[in-house]
Amino acid sequence: MNKVTVLGSLNVDTILRFKRFPKAGETLPLTGKSIAGGGKGANQAIAAARAGAQTTFIGKVGHDQEGDFMVKQLTDSGVDDQYVAHSDQAATGSAFILLDSSSENRILIDGGTNQQVTAADVDAAQPAIVASTFLIAQFETPLAATEHGFKLAKAAGTATILNPAPATTAVPASLLALTDLIAPNETETETLTGVHITDERSMIKAATNLQQQGVANVIITVGSHGAFWIRGTEHGFVPAYKVNAVDTTAAGDTFIGALSSVLQSDFSNLATAVRFANRASSLAVQQLGAQPSIPTKAEIQAAERA
Ligand code: RIB
Ligand code: NA
């Protein structure tokens, strides 16, 4: 069984649903409002745990009800929370997910305690990092903590997975040098490489660029189209399953978490793992909310047999 440690964010998501965005000066009614566990880090950890990995989370919440709620979301799915720190310095992170009648979302974030994760927090979790098959990180917690975590991982022979989301910053070369697998979506890929993703040729070009920047294994996810992978000179495209999407929130997170639960540490089964991850995210998009929509291993396997 893979052991996975996720370093990252936890957010309480408030999901607002409405027919269309109001124009300037206009007032419109909501068609729905709900609260769910979210945050890219926590979503990926829950996806890994539900898909069968022994999972540990490194992150930070506030001393508030939202923090307790988020820790409960982790532990209810079997994620080890012993390295989730509590801080007085800010409130637990929150996100506002705007869903109009298209299934694409727009998200506003208040990072809160996620912004306060430090290298010292990562040091405290060194035993988990050392014992893990993979360490996974995203960009909703500070880069300095991530880079420190990846250094500890590499020194211990733990493979590193970077999901460079959201695509806000240029990634430092020093972090890419410590990354074994990078998994951006098409927007993030363009931010990192300057290559606009239109077809397989552009994916090969962008992925090769990322390899030249020091990452041996690359996955480019392209939403409802599927995912492209490259490992050394081998590459392939795995089409997505055709489903009726109601909410794409956490589809990418589900992909990363599920992938990490079945991936071999030398990445030799990348194509098979991408297929499994695609199946998991095709289930997540069919339900509302981030964490409530993340499937279990049994659900993924049942969908594979159907
Ligand atoms: O990737 C989806 C997540 O991004 C949401 O759960 C929200 O909290 C934001 O962090
Ligand atoms: Na969803």
Coordinates of C-alpha atoms and ligand atoms in Angstrom, one line a residue:
M1 CA 0.0 0.0 0.0
N2 CA 1.4 3.4 -0.9
K3 CA 2.1 5.9 1.9
V4 CA 1.3 9.4 0.9
T5 CA 2.0 12.7 2.7
V6 CA 0.3 15.8 1.5
L7 CA 1.6 19.2 2.4
G8 CA -1.0 21.9 1.7
S9 CA -4.2 23.9 2.3
L10 CA -7.5 23.3 4.0
N11 CA -10.4 25.6 3.2
V12 CA -14.0 25.7 4.2
D13 CA -15.8 26.1 0.8
T14 CA -19.0 28.1 0.5
I15 CA -20.6 27.1 -2.7
L16 CA -22.9 29.7 -4.3
R17 CA -25.1 28.6 -7.2
F18 CA -27.0 30.9 -9.5
K19 CA -28.3 31.0 -13.1
R20 CA -25.9 33.7 -14.2
F21 CA -23.5 36.3 -12.9
P22 CA -25.1 39.6 -12.0
K23 CA -24.2 42.6 -14.1
A24 CA -22.8 45.7 -12.4
G25 CA -25.4 47.2 -10.2
E26 CA -27.7 44.2 -10.5
T27 CA -29.1 41.9 -7.8
L28 CA -30.0 38.3 -8.4
P29 CA -31.3 35.5 -6.2
L30 CA -29.1 32.4 -5.5
T31 CA -30.5 29.0 -6.6
G32 CA -28.4 27.2 -3.9
K33 CA -25.9 27.7 -1.1
S34 CA -23.9 25.0 0.7
I35 CA -20.8 24.5 2.7
A36 CA -18.3 21.7 2.1
G37 CA -14.7 20.8 3.0
G38 CA -12.2 21.9 0.4
G39 CA -8.7 23.3 -0.1
K40 CA -6.4 21.7 -2.7
G41 CA -4.2 20.1 -0.1
A42 CA -7.0 18.5 1.9
N43 CA -8.9 17.5 -1.2
Q44 CA -5.8 15.7 -2.5
A45 CA -5.2 14.0 0.8
I46 CA -8.8 12.8 1.1
A47 CA -8.7 11.6 -2.5
A48 CA -5.5 9.6 -1.8
A49 CA -6.9 8.1 1.4
R50 CA -10.3 7.2 -0.1
A51 CA -8.5 5.6 -3.1
G52 CA -6.6 3.4 -0.6
A53 CA -3.3 5.1 0.3
Q54 CA -2.2 5.4 3.9
T55 CA -2.2 9.2 4.1
T56 CA -0.8 11.9 6.4
F57 CA -1.5 15.6 6.1
I58 CA 0.7 18.6 6.9
G59 CA -1.0 21.9 7.2
K60 CA -2.4 24.6 9.5
V61 CA -5.9 25.6 10.8
G62 CA -7.1 28.3 13.1
H63 CA -8.5 27.9 16.6
D64 CA -12.0 28.1 15.3
Q65 CA -15.0 25.9 14.4
E66 CA -13.9 25.9 10.8
G67 CA -10.6 24.4 11.8
D68 CA -12.3 21.7 13.8
F69 CA -14.6 21.0 10.8
M70 CA -11.7 20.7 8.4
V71 CA -9.7 18.3 10.7
K72 CA -12.9 16.2 11.0
Q73 CA -13.1 16.0 7.2
L74 CA -9.6 14.6 7.1
T75 CA -10.0 12.1 10.0
D76 CA -13.4 10.9 8.8
S77 CA -11.7 9.7 5.6
G78 CA -8.8 8.1 7.5
V79 CA -6.2 10.8 7.0
D80 CA -3.7 11.1 9.8
D81 CA -4.0 14.6 11.3
Q82 CA -1.1 14.5 13.8
Y83 CA 0.8 17.1 11.8
V84 CA -2.0 19.6 11.4
A85 CA -1.0 22.5 13.5
H86 CA -3.3 25.1 15.1
S87 CA -2.6 28.8 15.0
D88 CA -3.8 31.9 16.7
Q89 CA -2.5 34.1 14.0
A90 CA -5.4 33.9 11.5
A91 CA -8.6 32.1 10.8
T92 CA -8.9 28.8 9.0
G93 CA -8.8 29.3 5.2
S94 CA -12.0 29.8 3.3
A95 CA -13.0 29.7 -0.4
F96 CA -16.1 31.0 -2.2
I97 CA -17.0 28.9 -5.1
L98 CA -19.2 30.6 -7.7
L99 CA -21.1 28.2 -9.9
D100 CA -23.3 29.6 -12.7
S101 CA -25.3 27.2 -14.9
S102 CA -22.2 26.1 -16.7
S103 CA -20.3 23.5 -14.6
E104 CA -17.1 25.6 -14.7
N105 CA -16.4 27.3 -11.4
R106 CA -14.8 30.6 -10.3
I107 CA -13.1 30.7 -6.9
L108 CA -12.2 33.5 -4.5
I109 CA -9.9 32.6 -1.6
D110 CA -9.0 33.9 1.8
G111 CA -5.8 31.9 2.6
G112 CA -5.9 32.4 6.4
T113 CA -3.7 29.9 8.3
N114 CA -2.7 28.2 5.1
Q115 CA -0.4 31.2 4.5
Q116 CA 1.3 30.5 7.8
V117 CA 2.7 27.0 7.2
T118 CA 6.4 27.2 7.8
A119 CA 9.5 25.1 7.3
A120 CA 9.4 24.4 11.0
D121 CA 5.9 22.8 10.6
V122 CA 7.4 20.7 7.9
D123 CA 10.4 19.6 10.1
A124 CA 7.9 18.5 12.7
A125 CA 6.4 16.1 10.1
Q126 CA 9.8 14.7 8.9
P127 CA 9.0 11.2 10.2
A128 CA 5.9 11.0 7.9
I129 CA 7.8 12.4 4.9
V130 CA 10.7 9.9 5.4
A131 CA 8.2 7.0 5.7
S132 CA 6.2 7.9 2.6
T133 CA 6.2 6.8 -1.0
F134 CA 5.2 10.3 -2.1
L135 CA 5.2 13.8 -0.8
I136 CA 2.6 16.0 -2.7
A137 CA 2.3 19.8 -2.6
Q138 CA 0.4 22.6 -4.3
F139 CA 0.6 26.4 -4.3
E140 CA -2.0 27.3 -1.7
T141 CA 0.7 27.2 1.1
P142 CA 4.0 29.1 1.1
L143 CA 6.7 28.1 -1.4
A144 CA 9.4 28.1 1.3
A145 CA 7.7 25.4 3.3
T146 CA 7.2 23.3 0.1
E147 CA 10.8 23.6 -1.0
H148 CA 11.9 22.6 2.5
G149 CA 9.6 19.6 2.4
F150 CA 10.8 18.5 -1.0
K151 CA 14.4 18.7 0.3
L152 CA 13.6 16.4 3.2
A153 CA 11.8 14.1 0.9
K154 CA 14.6 13.8 -1.7
A155 CA 17.2 13.3 1.1
A156 CA 15.0 10.3 2.3
G157 CA 14.3 8.8 -1.1
T158 CA 10.7 9.9 -1.0
A159 CA 9.4 10.8 -4.5
T160 CA 7.9 14.3 -4.9
I161 CA 4.7 15.4 -6.8
L162 CA 4.0 19.0 -7.5
N163 CA 0.6 20.2 -8.5
P164 CA 1.4 23.8 -9.4
A165 CA -2.1 25.2 -8.7
P166 CA -3.4 27.8 -8.6
A167 CA -1.2 29.2 -11.4
T168 CA -0.2 32.4 -9.7
T169 CA 3.6 32.3 -9.5
A170 CA 6.5 31.3 -11.7
V171 CA 8.0 28.2 -10.1
P172 CA 11.5 28.7 -8.8
A173 CA 14.1 26.5 -10.6
S174 CA 15.3 25.3 -7.2
L175 CA 11.8 23.7 -6.6
L176 CA 11.6 22.1 -10.0
A177 CA 15.0 20.6 -9.4
L178 CA 13.5 18.7 -6.4
T179 CA 10.3 17.7 -8.2
D180 CA 10.0 14.1 -9.6
L181 CA 6.5 14.6 -11.2
I182 CA 4.8 17.8 -12.0
A183 CA 1.0 17.8 -12.9
P184 CA -0.3 21.2 -14.2
N185 CA -3.5 21.8 -16.0
E186 CA -3.5 23.6 -19.4
T187 CA -3.5 27.1 -17.9
E188 CA -0.8 26.3 -15.4
T189 CA 1.2 24.7 -18.2
E190 CA 1.1 27.9 -20.2
T191 CA 2.2 29.9 -17.2
L192 CA 5.2 27.5 -16.6
T193 CA 6.3 27.1 -20.2
G194 CA 4.7 29.8 -22.3
V195 CA 3.3 27.1 -24.5
H196 CA -0.4 27.4 -25.3
I197 CA -2.0 24.0 -25.2
T198 CA -4.1 23.2 -28.3
D199 CA -3.2 19.7 -29.4
E200 CA -0.9 16.7 -28.7
R201 CA 2.1 18.5 -30.4
S202 CA 1.8 21.4 -28.0
M203 CA 1.5 19.1 -25.1
I204 CA 4.7 17.3 -26.1
K205 CA 6.4 20.7 -26.5
A206 CA 5.3 22.0 -23.1
A207 CA 6.1 18.7 -21.3
T208 CA 9.6 18.5 -22.9
N209 CA 10.1 22.1 -21.8
L210 CA 9.3 21.1 -18.2
Q211 CA 11.6 18.1 -18.5
Q212 CA 14.4 20.5 -19.6
Q213 CA 13.6 22.6 -16.5
G214 CA 14.5 19.5 -14.5
V215 CA 11.3 17.4 -14.0
A216 CA 11.6 13.8 -15.4
N217 CA 7.8 13.0 -15.3
V218 CA 5.0 15.3 -16.4
I219 CA 1.3 15.0 -16.6
I220 CA -0.7 17.8 -18.3
T221 CA -4.4 17.5 -17.4
V222 CA -6.8 19.0 -20.0
G223 CA -10.2 18.9 -18.2
S224 CA -12.9 17.1 -20.0
H225 CA -10.5 16.0 -22.7
G226 CA -8.2 13.9 -20.6
A227 CA -4.6 13.8 -19.6
F228 CA -1.2 13.7 -21.3
W229 CA 1.7 12.0 -19.6
I230 CA 5.4 11.8 -20.4
R231 CA 8.2 9.8 -18.7
G232 CA 11.6 10.1 -20.2
T233 CA 10.9 9.7 -24.0
E234 CA 7.7 7.6 -23.5
H235 CA 4.4 9.5 -23.7
G236 CA 0.7 9.0 -24.2
F237 CA -2.7 10.6 -24.0
V238 CA -5.5 9.1 -21.9
P239 CA -8.9 10.4 -23.0
A240 CA -11.3 11.4 -20.2
Y241 CA -14.5 9.4 -19.6
K242 CA -17.6 11.2 -21.0
V243 CA -19.9 12.1 -18.1
N244 CA -22.4 14.8 -17.2
A245 CA -20.4 17.3 -15.1
V246 CA -22.4 19.2 -12.4
D247 CA -19.4 20.7 -10.6
T248 CA -15.7 20.4 -11.6
T249 CA -14.5 21.6 -8.2
A250 CA -11.8 19.2 -6.9
A251 CA -11.7 17.2 -10.2
G252 CA -7.9 18.0 -10.5
D253 CA -7.4 17.3 -6.8
T254 CA -9.1 14.0 -7.0
F255 CA -7.0 13.1 -10.0
I256 CA -3.7 13.8 -8.1
G257 CA -4.8 12.0 -4.9
A258 CA -6.1 8.9 -6.7
L259 CA -3.0 8.8 -8.9
S260 CA -0.7 8.8 -5.9
S261 CA -2.5 5.8 -4.4
V262 CA -1.7 3.5 -7.3
L263 CA 1.5 5.0 -8.8
Q264 CA 4.8 3.1 -8.3
S265 CA 7.6 5.2 -6.8
D266 CA 9.7 4.9 -10.0
F267 CA 6.7 6.1 -12.1
S268 CA 6.9 2.9 -14.3
N269 CA 3.1 2.5 -14.3
L270 CA 2.3 6.1 -15.1
A271 CA -0.1 5.3 -17.9
T272 CA -2.1 2.9 -15.8
A273 CA -2.2 5.3 -12.9
V274 CA -3.4 8.1 -15.1
R275 CA -6.3 5.9 -16.3
F276 CA -7.3 5.2 -12.7
A277 CA -7.0 8.9 -11.8
N278 CA -9.1 9.9 -14.8
R279 CA -11.8 7.5 -13.6
A280 CA -11.7 8.9 -10.1
S281 CA -12.1 12.5 -11.3
S282 CA -14.9 11.6 -13.7
L283 CA -16.8 10.5 -10.6
A284 CA -16.0 13.7 -8.7
V285 CA -17.4 16.0 -11.3
Q286 CA -20.8 14.3 -11.2
Q287 CA -21.4 15.6 -7.6
L288 CA -21.6 19.0 -6.0
G289 CA -18.8 20.2 -3.6
A290 CA -15.2 19.3 -3.3
Q291 CA -14.7 16.7 -0.6
P292 CA -18.3 15.3 -0.7
S293 CA -17.7 14.4 -4.3
I294 CA -14.4 12.5 -4.0
P295 CA -14.9 8.8 -4.6
T296 CA -13.6 5.7 -2.7
K297 CA -11.5 2.9 -4.2
A298 CA -14.7 0.7 -4.3
E299 CA -16.6 3.4 -6.2
I300 CA -13.7 3.8 -8.7
Q301 CA -13.4 0.1 -9.2
A302 CA -17.2 -0.3 -9.6
A303 CA -17.1 2.5 -12.3
E304 CA -14.3 0.7 -14.0
R305 CA -16.4 -2.5 -14.2
A306 CA -19.5 -0.7 -15.4
Ligands
RIB1 O1 -9.2 22.7 -6.2 C1 -10.4 23.1 -5.6 C2 -10.2 23.8 -4.3 O2 -9.6 25.1 -4.6 C3 -11.5 24.2 -3.6 O3 -11.9 23.1 -2.7 C4 -11.1 25.5 -2.9 O4 -11.0 25.4 -1.5 C5 -9.8 26.0 -3.6 O5 -8.8 25.8 -2.7
NA2 NA -17.3 18.0 -7.6

